[in-house]
Structure formats: structure tokens, C-alpha cells
Amino acid sequence: MSRPIVFSDKPLPKEIQAYLANHVKLTMWEEAHKLKREQLFEKLQGVDGFMTSGELINEELLQNAPNLRAVSTISVGYDHFDLNAMRKHQIIGTHTPYVLDDTVADLVLSLMLATARRIPELDALTKSGCWKKGDSRQLFGVDVHHKKLGIIGMGRIGEKIAKRAKYGFDMDVSYFNRKRKKGMEQQLGLHYEELEVLLRESDFIVLMVPLTNETKHFIGAHEFTLMKPSSIFINASRGQTVDEEAMTEALLTGEILAAGLDVYEQEPIHPTNPLLNLKNVVTLPHIGSATSETRDAMAMMAAKNIVAALTGVGSCYKV
Ligand SMILES: O=CC(=O)O
């Protein structure tokens, strides 16, 4: 039987190519610029498996990829999968959970620290040569240790954040989640709070919910009014889980103290977005899982997923 054909919309590391070459016929988009949608449809002709990181998999794409049987995303989030369309076309969808949990949790802690201690702002000040004797009070931040952290969305990454906050920074950690996790509460000494209570009482609020129809603009104007003026808001989930206009307003009016953001409603963020002019916002270009080790591990998991989905060799993480 001939090997299934797999197309990757970006170059893959050599050892992952070598693994795939043992099981499938691999083609890749290797140009520096992103493949356009119409070009992608051409590339998908005759292809059985598609590896991507964020391409929208919808009815239009599936109609343009008649042989497609599986899509493997090199990400844990799969909000770019239209699950109804995929079900209708009997497409297997896979993703890469577990391997990125610690790396994303590290980034969330970095955002908390960078925002509270104003690291990017003070780095720029030092480098500008404008650091003057006697202006120390202007450089003050706020403490992270022993503060109250509220995590919204207690999945695998939420748990890793809670551990770091609890054991590394002696924080008092509470969480809100669709399903209560009593075992984890006991094991880590976390408290479950209703959302409004968590928003009112936390010094740091970390949003970690996946993007679904229910979580679009989960945090909006009403939620920001509940937060303390001294609170710091962190979003490392998906930009659309927050009403960005309402967040900008909350940051401008002092409804909250600061925000640390890895994700935005539009990515890449538009250069005129007012968030980029705010000193009390730390902005990152969606790099939650972006370390060499973790991205390679995710790509390998995605490669194993597509092989398993197409050939039955091994097992895959289906969405
Ligand atoms: O945002 C990153 C991911 O979903 O893996």
C-alpha cells in the first residue's frame, strides 16, 4: 500500500522530518512568508494529512481538500478547528497537550513578575541612560509573594501555575473552573471561589480558559469593574476570551493597576492598538510555549499524532 501524503505548512525540525519519512510521504512549505489560503488549497490536493499551527480548518478548506483524513495542530488550543465541519467530513483532529504545560506556566509567572515589578519599563529606563540618583520611589513596583492569586480555568496549565505560585512565591491561590477539582484543592491547598468573589478579592488574576463559544469575551466591562484597582490581570489563553476594548478602558481609568498579555483579539496585534501605548501593560507576541525544547516536543507529538491518525501506528491525542 502506498504511504499517505502529509503536508506541513511550515518547515519541521530535521529529526521530525526523519521520523515522518519512515511512515508517510512528507511535503512542507519552506518559504519564510506564510502560505496564502488559495495556495494552501492547491497544496492540499491529494493530501491525506495536514500539519499546521493555526490555520482555520472549516467547511471551505475541507471542500478544497477532497482526500484529507486528518489534521494535526502543533498547539494545545484548537479553536481554529470547526469541529462540526470536521465531523461532517469525517476528519480526525489532533493536538499537543501535556508537553507545553510547564513552559506556559513559566511564562505566566514571568508575566506576573514583569508586570508587578515593571521589568520592561525599567529595563528601557536603565538602557536609555535616564536613571538618576534619588528617583527610587518612581521605580517601585508591587510584591508578588504572599499575594492572592485567582486562576480562572483550572486545567493542566492552571495546575502548574498554581504549584509555582504556591510553592515558589507563597501565594494564596484560589481558582474558578466549570468543574470543581476537590482532589487538587486538597493536594495543593487551593480554594474554589465563585467567579465574582475571585474577581473582587484577587491581587493577580490569571485567565487560562480555552476559547469556545461560551468563553468569548468571558472577561468584559462588568468583570473589570469588580476587580480591585490594585489588581494585575494576566491573559495567556486566547485574546478573544477578553473584551479588549473594555480591558483598555479599565487600564486607562485605573480600574485595574496593570496587565500582562501574551494574546490579543487580533494577532499579530495592530501597531495602532492603544494597548501598545500603555506603560502599565506588558505585551508579548504569543510565545506561551515558545522555547526550543517545548516547540520541538510539540512538533514531534504532532508528527506522531498524524502518523497514528493516518496509519494506525501508535496512538494520537484526538481533540
Ligand atoms: O497557544 C498555544 C497553544 O495553543 O499551543
Tab-separated table of C-alpha atoms and ligand atoms in Angstrom:
chain	number	residue	atom	x	y	z
A	1	MET	CA	0.000	0.000	0.000
A	2	SER	CA	1.370	3.460	-0.824
A	3	ARG	CA	2.267	5.777	2.020
A	4	PRO	CA	-0.172	8.544	3.000
A	5	ILE	CA	0.812	12.065	1.923
A	6	VAL	CA	1.292	14.673	4.664
A	7	PHE	CA	1.670	18.408	4.084
A	8	SER	CA	3.110	20.736	6.745
A	9	ASP	CA	2.504	24.466	6.300
A	10	LYS	CA	5.868	25.241	7.900
A	11	PRO	CA	9.312	23.625	7.971
A	12	LEU	CA	9.782	20.946	10.619
A	13	PRO	CA	12.989	20.138	12.538
A	14	LYS	CA	15.233	17.536	10.855
A	15	GLU	CA	14.602	14.729	13.353
A	16	ILE	CA	10.860	15.158	12.990
A	17	GLN	CA	11.190	15.030	9.220
A	18	ALA	CA	13.221	11.830	9.644
A	19	TYR	CA	10.516	10.279	11.853
A	20	LEU	CA	7.785	11.219	9.392
A	21	ALA	CA	9.791	9.924	6.420
A	22	ASN	CA	9.606	6.420	7.919
A	23	HIS	CA	5.820	6.449	7.817
A	24	VAL	CA	4.469	8.963	5.297
A	25	LYS	CA	5.407	10.975	2.240
A	26	LEU	CA	6.109	14.461	3.602
A	27	THR	CA	5.922	17.791	1.785
A	28	MET	CA	6.455	21.127	3.527
A	29	TRP	CA	6.031	24.842	2.880
A	30	GLU	CA	9.542	26.175	3.443
A	31	GLU	CA	9.250	29.820	2.412
A	32	ALA	CA	9.726	32.476	5.090
A	33	HIS	CA	6.352	34.086	4.323
A	34	LYS	CA	3.085	32.466	5.326
A	35	LEU	CA	1.253	30.408	2.754
A	36	LYS	CA	-1.829	32.203	1.344
A	37	ARG	CA	-5.164	30.462	1.672
A	38	GLU	CA	-5.589	29.862	-2.092
A	39	GLN	CA	-2.045	28.465	-2.334
A	40	LEU	CA	-2.805	26.209	0.614
A	41	PHE	CA	-5.862	24.809	-1.163
A	42	GLU	CA	-3.620	23.934	-4.109
A	43	LYS	CA	-1.071	22.297	-1.809
A	44	LEU	CA	-3.783	20.224	-0.159
A	45	GLN	CA	-4.778	18.479	-3.388
A	46	GLY	CA	-4.177	14.748	-2.948
A	47	VAL	CA	-3.008	15.252	0.654
A	48	ASP	CA	-4.180	12.822	3.378
A	49	GLY	CA	-2.829	14.618	6.441
A	50	PHE	CA	-2.233	18.298	7.201
A	51	MET	CA	0.098	19.618	9.923
A	52	THR	CA	-0.428	23.247	10.956
A	53	SER	CA	-0.341	25.528	13.978
A	54	GLY	CA	-3.283	27.846	13.500
A	55	GLU	CA	-4.796	27.526	10.046
A	56	LEU	CA	-8.584	27.723	10.090
A	57	ILE	CA	-9.989	24.272	9.338
A	58	ASN	CA	-13.501	24.976	8.127
A	59	GLU	CA	-16.006	23.883	5.503
A	60	GLU	CA	-14.284	25.978	2.805
A	61	LEU	CA	-10.908	24.327	3.422
A	62	LEU	CA	-12.367	20.844	3.659
A	63	GLN	CA	-14.201	21.272	0.360
A	64	ASN	CA	-10.844	22.172	-1.176
A	65	ALA	CA	-9.060	19.142	0.257
A	66	PRO	CA	-11.002	16.142	-1.007
A	67	ASN	CA	-8.532	13.465	0.184
A	68	LEU	CA	-7.911	14.914	3.638
A	69	ARG	CA	-8.451	12.483	6.539
A	70	ALA	CA	-6.586	14.077	9.450
A	71	VAL	CA	-5.389	17.477	10.689
A	72	SER	CA	-2.705	17.666	13.362
A	73	THR	CA	-2.230	21.038	15.048
A	74	ILE	CA	1.087	21.839	16.724
A	75	SER	CA	-0.720	23.537	19.592
A	76	VAL	CA	-2.805	22.570	22.569
A	77	GLY	CA	-5.568	25.047	21.643
A	78	TYR	CA	-7.756	24.052	18.713
A	79	ASP	CA	-10.155	26.963	18.426
A	80	HIS	CA	-9.149	27.145	14.734
A	81	PHE	CA	-10.897	23.780	14.178
A	82	ASP	CA	-14.534	23.988	13.114
A	83	LEU	CA	-15.460	20.749	14.818
A	84	ASN	CA	-18.878	20.473	13.125
A	85	ALA	CA	-17.346	20.762	9.662
A	86	MET	CA	-14.626	18.275	10.594
A	87	ARG	CA	-17.176	15.813	11.919
A	88	LYS	CA	-19.258	16.183	8.760
A	89	HIS	CA	-16.205	15.406	6.580
A	90	GLN	CA	-15.031	12.663	8.992
A	91	ILE	CA	-11.702	14.375	9.624
A	92	ILE	CA	-9.662	13.297	12.651
A	93	GLY	CA	-8.335	16.332	14.554
A	94	THR	CA	-5.380	16.026	16.945
A	95	HIS	CA	-3.490	18.444	19.245
A	96	THR	CA	-0.491	18.544	21.587
A	97	PRO	CA	-1.468	18.597	25.278
A	98	TYR	CA	0.855	17.976	28.293
A	99	VAL	CA	4.252	18.756	26.690
A	100	LEU	CA	3.827	22.524	26.957
A	101	ASP	CA	2.226	22.839	30.399
A	102	ASP	CA	5.381	23.711	32.375
A	103	THR	CA	6.681	26.091	29.722
A	104	VAL	CA	3.425	28.062	29.545
A	105	ALA	CA	3.215	28.153	33.344
A	106	ASP	CA	6.771	29.558	33.459
A	107	LEU	CA	5.715	32.288	31.051
A	108	VAL	CA	2.656	33.181	33.126
A	109	LEU	CA	4.838	33.601	36.208
A	110	SER	CA	7.249	35.723	34.152
A	111	LEU	CA	4.367	37.940	33.067
A	112	MET	CA	3.197	38.323	36.659
A	113	LEU	CA	6.695	39.288	37.793
A	114	ALA	CA	7.437	41.517	34.803
A	115	THR	CA	4.182	43.400	35.262
A	116	ALA	CA	4.341	43.730	39.041
A	117	ARG	CA	7.996	44.797	39.032
A	118	ARG	CA	7.681	46.809	35.792
A	119	ILE	CA	10.636	44.975	34.260
A	120	PRO	CA	10.306	46.073	30.592
A	121	GLU	CA	9.650	49.697	31.554
A	122	LEU	CA	12.600	49.844	33.931
A	123	ASP	CA	14.867	47.982	31.533
A	124	ALA	CA	14.102	50.669	28.935
A	125	LEU	CA	14.774	53.388	31.512
A	126	THR	CA	18.147	51.924	32.508
A	127	LYS	CA	19.226	51.475	28.903
A	128	SER	CA	18.136	54.994	27.987
A	129	GLY	CA	20.704	56.387	30.448
A	130	CYS	CA	17.936	58.285	32.285
A	131	TRP	CA	18.382	56.520	35.641
A	132	LYS	CA	19.010	59.274	38.157
A	133	LYS	CA	20.024	59.135	41.798
A	134	GLY	CA	17.138	59.834	44.142
A	135	ASP	CA	14.262	58.749	41.928
A	136	SER	CA	13.933	55.346	43.623
A	137	ARG	CA	10.284	55.752	44.605
A	138	GLN	CA	9.329	56.233	40.996
A	139	LEU	CA	10.826	52.818	40.311
A	140	PHE	CA	8.762	50.903	42.868
A	141	GLY	CA	6.629	48.011	41.797
A	142	VAL	CA	4.374	45.768	43.871
A	143	ASP	CA	5.084	42.430	45.529
A	144	VAL	CA	4.090	39.103	44.048
A	145	HIS	CA	4.966	36.849	47.003
A	146	HIS	CA	2.278	36.240	49.643
A	147	LYS	CA	-0.377	37.895	47.470
A	148	LYS	CA	-3.725	36.412	46.469
A	149	LEU	CA	-3.765	34.763	43.053
A	150	GLY	CA	-7.036	33.852	41.317
A	151	ILE	CA	-6.781	31.440	38.385
A	152	ILE	CA	-9.737	31.277	36.004
A	153	GLY	CA	-9.650	27.912	34.220
A	154	MET	CA	-8.051	25.144	36.241
A	155	GLY	CA	-6.801	22.741	33.591
A	156	ARG	CA	-3.362	21.178	33.284
A	157	ILE	CA	-1.611	24.542	32.820
A	158	GLY	CA	-3.641	26.164	35.612
A	159	GLU	CA	-2.403	23.446	37.964
A	160	LYS	CA	1.236	24.112	37.025
A	161	ILE	CA	0.739	27.847	37.611
A	162	ALA	CA	-0.871	27.134	40.992
A	163	LYS	CA	2.099	24.967	42.052
A	164	ARG	CA	4.641	27.615	41.118
A	165	ALA	CA	2.659	30.355	42.843
A	166	LYS	CA	2.098	28.315	45.983
A	167	TYR	CA	5.497	26.698	46.450
A	168	GLY	CA	7.678	29.314	44.777
A	169	PHE	CA	6.014	32.530	45.929
A	170	ASP	CA	3.918	31.536	48.978
A	171	MET	CA	0.830	32.893	47.273
A	172	ASP	CA	-2.694	32.257	48.459
A	173	VAL	CA	-4.199	30.566	45.392
A	174	SER	CA	-7.868	30.301	44.518
A	175	TYR	CA	-9.493	29.204	41.281
A	176	PHE	CA	-12.695	29.228	39.309
A	177	ASN	CA	-13.477	26.412	36.902
A	178	ARG	CA	-16.528	24.863	35.255
A	179	LYS	CA	-15.836	21.684	37.214
A	180	ARG	CA	-14.625	21.799	40.781
A	181	LYS	CA	-11.402	19.847	41.412
A	182	LYS	CA	-11.576	18.785	45.033
A	183	GLY	CA	-8.574	16.442	44.809
A	184	MET	CA	-6.374	19.264	43.575
A	185	GLU	CA	-7.764	21.619	46.232
A	186	GLN	CA	-6.635	19.202	48.913
A	187	GLN	CA	-3.347	18.319	47.330
A	188	LEU	CA	-2.245	21.900	46.664
A	189	GLY	CA	-4.232	23.756	49.306
A	190	LEU	CA	-6.246	25.757	46.752
A	191	HIS	CA	-9.661	27.311	47.356
A	192	TYR	CA	-12.510	27.204	44.919
A	193	GLU	CA	-14.265	30.593	44.564
A	194	GLU	CA	-17.276	31.763	42.617
A	195	LEU	CA	-16.100	33.951	39.734
A	196	GLU	CA	-17.350	37.238	41.220
A	197	VAL	CA	-15.652	36.565	44.556
A	198	LEU	CA	-12.396	35.638	42.835
A	199	LEU	CA	-12.504	38.816	40.735
A	200	ARG	CA	-13.244	41.029	43.756
A	201	GLU	CA	-10.600	39.545	46.036
A	202	SER	CA	-7.567	38.603	43.925
A	203	ASP	CA	-4.409	40.688	43.626
A	204	PHE	CA	-3.419	38.777	40.488
A	205	ILE	CA	-5.998	37.328	38.103
A	206	VAL	CA	-4.775	34.808	35.537
A	207	LEU	CA	-7.075	33.804	32.692
A	208	MET	CA	-6.390	30.299	31.334
A	209	VAL	CA	-9.684	29.187	29.731
A	210	PRO	CA	-9.758	27.693	26.221
A	211	LEU	CA	-11.591	29.742	23.587
A	212	THR	CA	-15.058	28.315	22.889
A	213	ASN	CA	-18.477	29.856	22.123
A	214	GLU	CA	-19.035	30.079	25.895
A	215	THR	CA	-15.733	31.802	26.717
A	216	LYS	CA	-15.701	34.517	24.017
A	217	HIS	CA	-15.403	37.844	25.916
A	218	PHE	CA	-15.598	35.905	29.170
A	219	ILE	CA	-13.938	38.874	30.851
A	220	GLY	CA	-15.569	42.165	29.879
A	221	ALA	CA	-16.508	45.571	31.276
A	222	HIS	CA	-18.569	44.133	34.146
A	223	GLU	CA	-15.764	41.811	35.273
A	224	PHE	CA	-13.184	44.629	35.213
A	225	THR	CA	-15.394	46.792	37.442
A	226	LEU	CA	-15.344	44.006	40.025
A	227	MET	CA	-11.531	43.814	40.150
A	228	LYS	CA	-9.539	45.778	42.734
A	229	PRO	CA	-7.832	48.981	41.488
A	230	SER	CA	-4.579	47.375	42.679
A	231	SER	CA	-5.116	44.159	40.726
A	232	ILE	CA	-2.958	42.830	37.914
A	233	PHE	CA	-4.647	40.944	35.087
A	234	ILE	CA	-2.787	38.295	33.051
A	235	ASN	CA	-4.063	36.682	29.859
A	236	ALA	CA	-2.130	33.787	28.318
A	237	SER	CA	-5.136	31.890	26.928
A	238	ARG	CA	-6.622	33.390	23.769
A	239	GLY	CA	-7.161	37.085	23.007
A	240	GLN	CA	-10.847	36.685	22.274
A	241	THR	CA	-11.604	35.465	25.780
A	242	VAL	CA	-11.302	39.124	26.844
A	243	ASP	CA	-13.167	42.188	25.602
A	244	GLU	CA	-10.016	44.115	24.706
A	245	GLU	CA	-11.754	47.486	24.471
A	246	ALA	CA	-13.119	47.055	27.991
A	247	MET	CA	-9.677	45.992	29.237
A	248	THR	CA	-8.026	49.035	27.655
A	249	GLU	CA	-10.611	51.266	29.331
A	250	ALA	CA	-10.023	49.554	32.689
A	251	LEU	CA	-6.266	50.123	32.342
A	252	LEU	CA	-6.693	53.761	31.308
A	253	THR	CA	-9.141	54.662	34.050
A	254	GLY	CA	-7.284	52.858	36.844
A	255	GLU	CA	-9.994	50.267	37.346
A	256	ILE	CA	-7.074	47.818	37.428
A	257	LEU	CA	-3.393	48.510	38.030
A	258	ALA	CA	-1.758	46.689	35.135
A	259	ALA	CA	-1.979	43.821	32.653
A	260	GLY	CA	0.430	41.213	31.315
A	261	LEU	CA	-0.627	39.912	27.920
A	262	ASP	CA	0.581	37.166	25.627
A	263	VAL	CA	-2.522	37.096	23.409
A	264	TYR	CA	-4.759	39.615	21.610
A	265	GLU	CA	-8.066	39.753	19.791
A	266	GLN	CA	-6.140	40.325	16.579
A	267	GLU	CA	-2.747	38.642	16.088
A	268	PRO	CA	-0.267	39.992	15.277
A	269	ILE	CA	-1.557	42.984	17.246
A	270	HIS	CA	-2.188	46.047	15.043
A	271	PRO	CA	0.563	48.681	15.519
A	272	THR	CA	-2.057	51.344	16.323
A	273	ASN	CA	-3.710	49.296	19.084
A	274	PRO	CA	-3.899	51.663	22.111
A	275	LEU	CA	-2.672	48.889	24.415
A	276	LEU	CA	0.782	49.357	22.920
A	277	ASN	CA	0.995	52.892	24.320
A	278	LEU	CA	0.235	51.942	27.894
A	279	LYS	CA	3.125	51.791	30.340
A	280	ASN	CA	1.143	49.586	32.692
A	281	VAL	CA	0.825	46.804	30.112
A	282	VAL	CA	3.491	44.203	29.387
A	283	THR	CA	2.974	42.804	25.893
A	284	LEU	CA	4.397	39.602	24.412
A	285	PRO	CA	3.913	38.199	20.887
A	286	HIS	CA	2.031	34.975	21.797
A	287	ILE	CA	5.061	32.999	22.994
A	288	GLY	CA	3.498	30.912	25.778
A	289	SER	CA	5.043	27.636	24.623
A	290	ALA	CA	7.851	29.148	22.533
A	291	THR	CA	11.043	27.538	23.802
A	292	SER	CA	13.181	25.350	21.533
A	293	GLU	CA	12.720	22.285	23.717
A	294	THR	CA	8.976	22.602	24.041
A	295	ARG	CA	8.223	23.572	20.448
A	296	ASP	CA	10.317	20.613	19.242
A	297	ALA	CA	8.469	18.297	21.622
A	298	MET	CA	5.136	19.664	20.383
A	299	ALA	CA	6.159	19.161	16.747
A	300	MET	CA	7.227	15.566	17.493
A	301	MET	CA	3.937	14.880	19.255
A	302	ALA	CA	2.048	16.387	16.300
A	303	ALA	CA	4.057	14.184	13.908
A	304	LYS	CA	3.230	11.063	15.937
A	305	ASN	CA	-0.405	12.164	16.028
A	306	ILE	CA	-0.681	12.430	12.244
A	307	VAL	CA	1.065	9.096	11.700
A	308	ALA	CA	-1.251	7.375	14.188
A	309	ALA	CA	-4.348	9.027	12.720
A	310	LEU	CA	-3.448	8.010	9.150
A	311	THR	CA	-1.774	4.619	9.600
A	312	GLY	CA	-2.906	3.315	12.971
A	313	VAL	CA	0.744	3.050	14.150
A	314	GLY	CA	0.849	4.243	17.784
A	315	SER	CA	-1.816	6.428	19.362
A	316	CYS	CA	-2.849	10.044	18.969
A	317	TYR	CA	-4.275	12.861	21.074
A	318	LYS	CA	-7.633	13.464	19.440
A	319	VAL	CA	-9.494	16.704	20.137
B	1	LIG	O1	-1.216	28.960	22.244
B	1	LIG	C1	-0.616	27.941	22.141
B	1	LIG	C2	-1.213	26.650	22.021
B	1	LIG	O2	-2.440	26.519	21.931
B	1	LIG	O3	-0.447	25.664	21.996
